[in-house]
Short mmCIF file of C-alpha atoms and ligand atoms in Angstrom, two decimals:
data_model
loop_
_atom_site.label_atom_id
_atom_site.label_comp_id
_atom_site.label_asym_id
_atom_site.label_seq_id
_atom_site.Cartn_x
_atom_site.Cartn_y
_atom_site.Cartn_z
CA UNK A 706 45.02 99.07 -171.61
CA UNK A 707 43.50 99.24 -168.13
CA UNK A 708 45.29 96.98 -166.35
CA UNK A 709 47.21 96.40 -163.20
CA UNK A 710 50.82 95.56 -161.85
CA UNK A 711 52.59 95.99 -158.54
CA UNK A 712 56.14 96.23 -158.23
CA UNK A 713 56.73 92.71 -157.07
CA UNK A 714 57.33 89.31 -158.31
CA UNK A 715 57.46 88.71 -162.20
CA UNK A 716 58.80 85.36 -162.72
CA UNK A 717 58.76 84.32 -166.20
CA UNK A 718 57.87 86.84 -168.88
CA UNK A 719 54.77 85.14 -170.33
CA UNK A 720 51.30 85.99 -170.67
CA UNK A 721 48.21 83.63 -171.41
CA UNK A 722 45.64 85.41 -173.42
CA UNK A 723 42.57 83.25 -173.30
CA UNK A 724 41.02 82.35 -170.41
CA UNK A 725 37.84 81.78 -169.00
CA UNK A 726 36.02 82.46 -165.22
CA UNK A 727 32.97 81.70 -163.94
CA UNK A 728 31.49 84.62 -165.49
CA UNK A 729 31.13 82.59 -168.22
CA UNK A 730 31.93 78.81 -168.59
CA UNK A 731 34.92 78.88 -166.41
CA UNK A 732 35.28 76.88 -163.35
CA UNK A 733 37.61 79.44 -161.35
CA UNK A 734 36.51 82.52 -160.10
CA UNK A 735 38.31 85.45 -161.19
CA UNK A 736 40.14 86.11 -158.22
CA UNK A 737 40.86 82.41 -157.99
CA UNK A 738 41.82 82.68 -161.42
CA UNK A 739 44.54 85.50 -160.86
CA UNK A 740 45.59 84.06 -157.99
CA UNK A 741 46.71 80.65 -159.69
CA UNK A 742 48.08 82.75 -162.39
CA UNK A 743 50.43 84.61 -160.28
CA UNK A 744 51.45 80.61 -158.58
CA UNK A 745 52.35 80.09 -162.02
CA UNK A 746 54.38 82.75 -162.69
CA UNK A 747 52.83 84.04 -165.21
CA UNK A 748 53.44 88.18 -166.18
CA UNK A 749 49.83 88.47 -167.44
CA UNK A 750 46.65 86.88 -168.54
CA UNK A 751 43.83 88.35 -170.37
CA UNK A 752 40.28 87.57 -169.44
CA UNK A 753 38.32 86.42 -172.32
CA UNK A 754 35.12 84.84 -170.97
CA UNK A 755 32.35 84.33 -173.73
CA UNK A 756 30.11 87.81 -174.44
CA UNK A 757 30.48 89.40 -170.91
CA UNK A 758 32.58 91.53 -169.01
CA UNK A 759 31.62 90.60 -165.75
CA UNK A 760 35.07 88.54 -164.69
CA UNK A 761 36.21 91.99 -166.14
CA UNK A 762 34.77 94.52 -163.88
CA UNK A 763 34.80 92.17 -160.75
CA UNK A 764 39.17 91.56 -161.16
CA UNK A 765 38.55 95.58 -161.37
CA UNK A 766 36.94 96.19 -158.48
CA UNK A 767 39.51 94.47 -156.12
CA UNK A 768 41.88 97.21 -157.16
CA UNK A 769 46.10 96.12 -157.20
CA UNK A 770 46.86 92.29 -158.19
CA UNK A 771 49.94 90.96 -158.55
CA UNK A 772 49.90 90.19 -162.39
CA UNK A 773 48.93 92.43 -165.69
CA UNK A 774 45.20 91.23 -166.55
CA UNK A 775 44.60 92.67 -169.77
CA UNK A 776 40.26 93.06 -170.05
CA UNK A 777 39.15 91.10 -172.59
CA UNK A 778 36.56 89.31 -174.48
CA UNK A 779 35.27 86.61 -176.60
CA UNK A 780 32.23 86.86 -179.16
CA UNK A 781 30.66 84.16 -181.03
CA UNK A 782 30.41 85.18 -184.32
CA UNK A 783 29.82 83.56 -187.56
CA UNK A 784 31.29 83.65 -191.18
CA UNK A 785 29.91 81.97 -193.91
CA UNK A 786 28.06 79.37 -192.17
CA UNK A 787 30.78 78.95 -190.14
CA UNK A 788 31.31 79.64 -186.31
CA UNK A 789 33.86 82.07 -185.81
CA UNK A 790 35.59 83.14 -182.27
CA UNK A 791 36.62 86.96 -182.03
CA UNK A 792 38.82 87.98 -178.78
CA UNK A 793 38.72 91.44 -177.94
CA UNK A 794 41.57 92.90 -176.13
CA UNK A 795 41.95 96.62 -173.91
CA UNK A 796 38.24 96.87 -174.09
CA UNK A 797 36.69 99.81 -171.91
CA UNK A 798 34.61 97.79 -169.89
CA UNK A 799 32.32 100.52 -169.52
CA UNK A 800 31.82 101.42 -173.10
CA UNK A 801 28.44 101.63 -173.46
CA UNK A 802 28.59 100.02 -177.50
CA UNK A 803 30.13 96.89 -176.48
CA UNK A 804 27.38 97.00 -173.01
CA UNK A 805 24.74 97.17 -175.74
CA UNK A 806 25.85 94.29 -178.17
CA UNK A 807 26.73 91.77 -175.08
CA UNK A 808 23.12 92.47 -173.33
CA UNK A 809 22.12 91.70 -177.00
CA UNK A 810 23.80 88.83 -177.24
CA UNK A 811 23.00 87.48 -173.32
CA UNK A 812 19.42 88.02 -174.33
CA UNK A 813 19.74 85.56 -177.27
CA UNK A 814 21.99 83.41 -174.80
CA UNK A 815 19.12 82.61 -172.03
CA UNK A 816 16.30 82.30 -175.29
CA UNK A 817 18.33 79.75 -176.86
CA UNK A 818 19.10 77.51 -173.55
CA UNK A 819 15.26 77.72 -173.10
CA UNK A 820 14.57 76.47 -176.74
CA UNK A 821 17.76 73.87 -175.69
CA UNK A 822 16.21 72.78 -173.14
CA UNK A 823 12.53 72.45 -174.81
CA UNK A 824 13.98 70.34 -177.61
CA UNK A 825 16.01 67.69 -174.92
CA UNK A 826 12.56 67.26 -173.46
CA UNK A 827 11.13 66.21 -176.47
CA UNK A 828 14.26 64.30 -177.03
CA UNK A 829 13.63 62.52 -173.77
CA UNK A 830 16.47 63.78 -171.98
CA UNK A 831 14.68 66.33 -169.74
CA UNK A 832 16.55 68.85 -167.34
CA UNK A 833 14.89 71.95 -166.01
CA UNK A 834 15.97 74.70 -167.21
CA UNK A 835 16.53 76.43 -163.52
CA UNK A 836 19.19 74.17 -162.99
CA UNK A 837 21.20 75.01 -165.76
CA UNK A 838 20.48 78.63 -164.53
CA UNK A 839 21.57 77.55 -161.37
CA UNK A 840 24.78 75.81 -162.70
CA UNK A 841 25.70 79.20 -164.87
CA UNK A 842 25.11 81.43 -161.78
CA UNK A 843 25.09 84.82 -162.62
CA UNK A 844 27.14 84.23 -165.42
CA UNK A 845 26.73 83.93 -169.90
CA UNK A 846 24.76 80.46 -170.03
CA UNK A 847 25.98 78.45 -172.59
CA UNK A 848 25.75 74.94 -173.78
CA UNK A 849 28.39 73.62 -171.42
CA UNK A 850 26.09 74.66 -168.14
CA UNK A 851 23.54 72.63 -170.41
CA UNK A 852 26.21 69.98 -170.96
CA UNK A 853 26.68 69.75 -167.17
CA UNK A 854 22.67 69.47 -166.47
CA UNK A 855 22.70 66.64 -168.66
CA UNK A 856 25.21 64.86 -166.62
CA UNK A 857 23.79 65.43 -163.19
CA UNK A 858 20.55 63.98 -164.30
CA UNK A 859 22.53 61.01 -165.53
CA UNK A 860 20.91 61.48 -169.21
CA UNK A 861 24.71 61.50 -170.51
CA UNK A 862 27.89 59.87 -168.73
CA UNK A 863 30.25 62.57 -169.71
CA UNK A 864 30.39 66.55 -171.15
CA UNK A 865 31.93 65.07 -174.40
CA UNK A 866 29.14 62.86 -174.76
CA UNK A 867 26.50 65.41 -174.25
CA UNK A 868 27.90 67.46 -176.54
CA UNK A 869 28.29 64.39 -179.43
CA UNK A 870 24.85 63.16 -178.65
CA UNK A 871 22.69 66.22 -178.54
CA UNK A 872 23.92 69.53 -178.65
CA UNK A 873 27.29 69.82 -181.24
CA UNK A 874 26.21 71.12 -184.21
CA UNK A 875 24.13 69.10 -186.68
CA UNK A 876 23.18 66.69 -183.47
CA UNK A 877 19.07 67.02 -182.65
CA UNK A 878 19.27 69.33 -179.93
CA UNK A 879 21.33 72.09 -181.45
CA UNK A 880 19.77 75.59 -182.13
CA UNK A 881 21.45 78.44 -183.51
CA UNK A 882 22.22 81.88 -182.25
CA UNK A 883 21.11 84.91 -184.11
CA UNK A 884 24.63 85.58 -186.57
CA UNK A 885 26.71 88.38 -186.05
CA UNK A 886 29.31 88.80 -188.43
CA UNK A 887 32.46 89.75 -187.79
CA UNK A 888 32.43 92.82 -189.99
CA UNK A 889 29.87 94.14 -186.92
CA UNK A 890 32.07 93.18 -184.22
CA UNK A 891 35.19 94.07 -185.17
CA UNK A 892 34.32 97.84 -185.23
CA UNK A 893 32.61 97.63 -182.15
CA UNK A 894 35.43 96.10 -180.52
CA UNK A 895 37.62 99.16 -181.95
CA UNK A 896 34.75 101.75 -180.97
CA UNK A 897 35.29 99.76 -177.55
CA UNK A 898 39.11 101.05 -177.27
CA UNK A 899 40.39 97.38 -177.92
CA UNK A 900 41.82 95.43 -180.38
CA UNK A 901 40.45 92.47 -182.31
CA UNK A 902 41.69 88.71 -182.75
CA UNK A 903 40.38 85.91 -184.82
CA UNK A 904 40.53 83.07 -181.85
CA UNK A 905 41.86 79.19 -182.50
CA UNK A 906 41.40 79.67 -186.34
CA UNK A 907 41.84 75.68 -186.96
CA UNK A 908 38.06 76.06 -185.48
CA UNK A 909 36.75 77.77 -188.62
CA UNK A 910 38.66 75.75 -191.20
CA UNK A 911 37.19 78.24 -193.98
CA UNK A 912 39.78 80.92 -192.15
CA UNK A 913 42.52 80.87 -195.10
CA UNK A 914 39.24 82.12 -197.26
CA UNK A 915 37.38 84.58 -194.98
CA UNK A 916 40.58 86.32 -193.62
CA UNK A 917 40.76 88.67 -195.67
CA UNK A 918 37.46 90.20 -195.27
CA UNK A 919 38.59 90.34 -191.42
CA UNK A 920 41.72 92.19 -192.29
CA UNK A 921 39.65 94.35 -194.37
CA UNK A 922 36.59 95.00 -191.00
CA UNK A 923 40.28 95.34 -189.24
CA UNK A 924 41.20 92.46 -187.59
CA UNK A 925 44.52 93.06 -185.57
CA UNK A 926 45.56 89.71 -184.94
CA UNK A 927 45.64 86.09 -185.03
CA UNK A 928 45.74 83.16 -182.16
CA UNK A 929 49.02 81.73 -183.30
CA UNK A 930 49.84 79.81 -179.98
CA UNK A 931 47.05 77.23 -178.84
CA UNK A 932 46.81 74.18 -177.51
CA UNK A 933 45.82 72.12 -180.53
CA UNK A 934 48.86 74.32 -182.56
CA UNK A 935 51.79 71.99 -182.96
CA UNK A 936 55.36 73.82 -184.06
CA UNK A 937 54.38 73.31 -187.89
CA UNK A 938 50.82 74.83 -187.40
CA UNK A 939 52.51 77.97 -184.99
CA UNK A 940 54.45 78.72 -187.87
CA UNK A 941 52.16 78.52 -190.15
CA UNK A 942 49.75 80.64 -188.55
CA UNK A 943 52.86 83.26 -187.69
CA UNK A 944 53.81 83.43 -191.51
CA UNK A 945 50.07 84.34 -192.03
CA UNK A 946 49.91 86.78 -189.26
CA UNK A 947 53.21 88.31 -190.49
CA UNK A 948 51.70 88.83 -194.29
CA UNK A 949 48.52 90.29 -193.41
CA UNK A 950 50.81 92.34 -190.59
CA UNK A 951 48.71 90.84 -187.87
CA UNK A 952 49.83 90.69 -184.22
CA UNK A 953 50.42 86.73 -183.35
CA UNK A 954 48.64 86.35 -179.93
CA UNK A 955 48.16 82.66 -178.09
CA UNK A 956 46.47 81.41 -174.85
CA UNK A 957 45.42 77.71 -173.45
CA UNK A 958 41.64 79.01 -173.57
CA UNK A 959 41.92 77.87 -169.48
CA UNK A 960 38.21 76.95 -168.39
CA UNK A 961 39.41 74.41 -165.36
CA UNK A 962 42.08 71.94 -165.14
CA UNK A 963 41.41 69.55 -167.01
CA UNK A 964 43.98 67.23 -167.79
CA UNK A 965 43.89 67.94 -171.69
CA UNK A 966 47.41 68.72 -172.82
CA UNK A 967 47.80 72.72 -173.16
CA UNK A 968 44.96 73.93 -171.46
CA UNK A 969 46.06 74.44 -168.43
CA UNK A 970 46.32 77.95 -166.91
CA UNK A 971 50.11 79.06 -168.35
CA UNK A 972 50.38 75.98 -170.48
CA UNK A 973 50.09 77.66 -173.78
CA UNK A 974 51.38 80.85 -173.67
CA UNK A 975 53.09 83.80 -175.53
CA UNK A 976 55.84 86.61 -174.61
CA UNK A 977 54.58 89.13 -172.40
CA UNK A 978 55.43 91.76 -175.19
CA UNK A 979 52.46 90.97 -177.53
CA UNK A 980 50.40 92.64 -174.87
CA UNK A 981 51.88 95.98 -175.85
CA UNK A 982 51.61 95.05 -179.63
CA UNK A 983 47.65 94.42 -179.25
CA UNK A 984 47.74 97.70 -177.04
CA UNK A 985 49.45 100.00 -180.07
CA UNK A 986 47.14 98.31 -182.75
CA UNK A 987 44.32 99.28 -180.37
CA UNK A 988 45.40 102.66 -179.87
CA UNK A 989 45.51 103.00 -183.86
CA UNK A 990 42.50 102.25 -184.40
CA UNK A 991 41.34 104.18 -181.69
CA UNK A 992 42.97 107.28 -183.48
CA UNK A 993 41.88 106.71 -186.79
CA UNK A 994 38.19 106.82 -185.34
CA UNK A 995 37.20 103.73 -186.48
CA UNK A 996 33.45 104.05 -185.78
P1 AMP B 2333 27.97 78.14 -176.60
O1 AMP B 2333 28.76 79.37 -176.25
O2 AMP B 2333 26.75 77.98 -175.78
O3 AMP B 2333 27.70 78.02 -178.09
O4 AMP B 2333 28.93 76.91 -176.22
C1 AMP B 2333 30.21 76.89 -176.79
C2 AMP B 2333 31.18 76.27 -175.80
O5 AMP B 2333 30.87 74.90 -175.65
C3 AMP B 2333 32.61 76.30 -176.31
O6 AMP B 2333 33.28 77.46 -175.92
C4 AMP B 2333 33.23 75.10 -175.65
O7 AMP B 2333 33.70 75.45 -174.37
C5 AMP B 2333 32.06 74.15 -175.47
N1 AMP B 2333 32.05 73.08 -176.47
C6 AMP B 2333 31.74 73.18 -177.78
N2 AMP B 2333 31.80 71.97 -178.38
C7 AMP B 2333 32.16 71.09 -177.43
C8 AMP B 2333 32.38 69.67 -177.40
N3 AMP B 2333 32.25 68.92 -178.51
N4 AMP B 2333 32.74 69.10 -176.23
C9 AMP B 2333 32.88 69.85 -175.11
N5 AMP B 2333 32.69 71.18 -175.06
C10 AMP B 2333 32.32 71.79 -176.20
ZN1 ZN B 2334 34.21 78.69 -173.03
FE1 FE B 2335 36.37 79.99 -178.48
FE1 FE B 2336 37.55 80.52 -175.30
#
């Protein structure tokens, strides 16, 4: 897994494996990300910001940090009807098949905030849609940059709201992405170097069913530790990892500090040694040729 470590200061021996940077819908920028994980002690993090790489490659460029930051992912993906996160870990950044899916997927990204923001006008909750542009940077738009539009233009008091009002699912201004199923991603993420993880599976409550037509694309793991998990659910979710022989991975899913219990940076977190599990399933796959 590409990643980086100097010789100095590992305090605890934990990593956090979800988090996002402004890249996508994170408030931190990566280095300011790193940074704060390294204040917290933490051995590693893995950068999973939704359908880019761009946190990725820019942690990359500054050469030696002070923590392992594994490259990672997160796809949207959907399963019977049902949305379903995939985190994809030791990806090649440069690998020109996952390059080619994400600029698919950004491409649907930007036409779908457009057709967003159509329908809120309609609604009677108009924002422009260069301001949520301007509010996602260069980074994956989404409907939280949306969510934040509606704020600043005092349509909606809070994110939450926004979200409940008009753009959850099933609420008026919701529009679907074009589905990819996880039976394409998986391989890709394989073909990629990296190994694949079905994210916060409470999410997708039809999990228990699907799973095993994601062990059979070749899922690699599970998101055992999360911040909604409590002890009964963690074990739970371990005992399923453990029958399928799926690596148990966790993470807070960090987008800012937000006061919600778990999600802060290093708040939900797993032992620095599932990093090395993810990397041997990767390397596995990688061997098999699973293209
Ligand atoms: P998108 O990638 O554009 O489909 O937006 C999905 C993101 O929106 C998720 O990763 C969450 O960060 C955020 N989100 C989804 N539902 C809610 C909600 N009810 N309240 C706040 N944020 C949400
Ligand atoms: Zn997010
Ligand atoms: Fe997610
Ligand atoms: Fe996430």
């Amino acid at each position: 897994m590409s990643a980086r470590r100097s010789d100095s200061r590992s305090i605890t021996d934990r990593a956090d494996l979800h988090t996002h940077t402004t890249a996508s819908d994170g408030l931190l920028r990566p280095g300011q990300l790193v940074a704060l994980a390294a204040q917290r002690g933490l051995a590693a993090i893995a950068i999973t910001d939704h359908d880019t790489l761009d946190g990725v490659l820019e942690i990359q460029a500054l050469g030696e940090v002070e923590l392992l930051v594994v490259p990672g992912v997160e796809l949207s993906c959907s399963q019977g009807g049902e949305d379903v996160h995939l985190l994809g870990y030791g990806i090649d950044p440069a690998a020109p098949v996952l390059g080619d899916l994400l600029r698919e997927r950004q491409d649907e990204r930007r036409a779908r905030a457009t057709a967003i923001v159509g329908r809120l006008t309609e609604l009677g909750a108009a924002i422009s849609l260069e301001r949520v542009t301007a509010i996602a940077g260069s980074g994956t738009v989404g409907r939280p940059h949306i969510a934040r539009a509606l704020v600043e233009s005092g349509h909606v008091s809070t994110i939450g709201e926004a979200f409940d009002r008009y753009l959850a699912s099933g609420r008026p201004a919701y529009i679907e992405r074009p589905v990819l199923t996880p039976r394409r991603a998986i391989p890709i993420i394989h073909r990629a170097g990296g190994a694949a993880v079905l994210a916060h599976p409470l999410y997708s409550p039809g999990y228990v069913d699907f799973l095993p037509l994601l062990v059979e694309a070749g899922l690699d793991g599970i998101e055992v530790v999360y911040p909604d998990h409590d002890g009964a659910t963690q074990r739970q979710l371990a005992a399923l990892a453990a029958s399928y022989g799926l690596v148990g991975t966790g993470g807070s899913d960090f987008h800012a500090d937000s006061g919600r219990p778990g999600r802060s940076l290093g708040e939900s977190t797993v032992p620095v040694g599932v990093v090395e599990q993810l990397e041997e399933r990767a390397a596995r796959r990688h061997d098999m040729g699973s293209s």
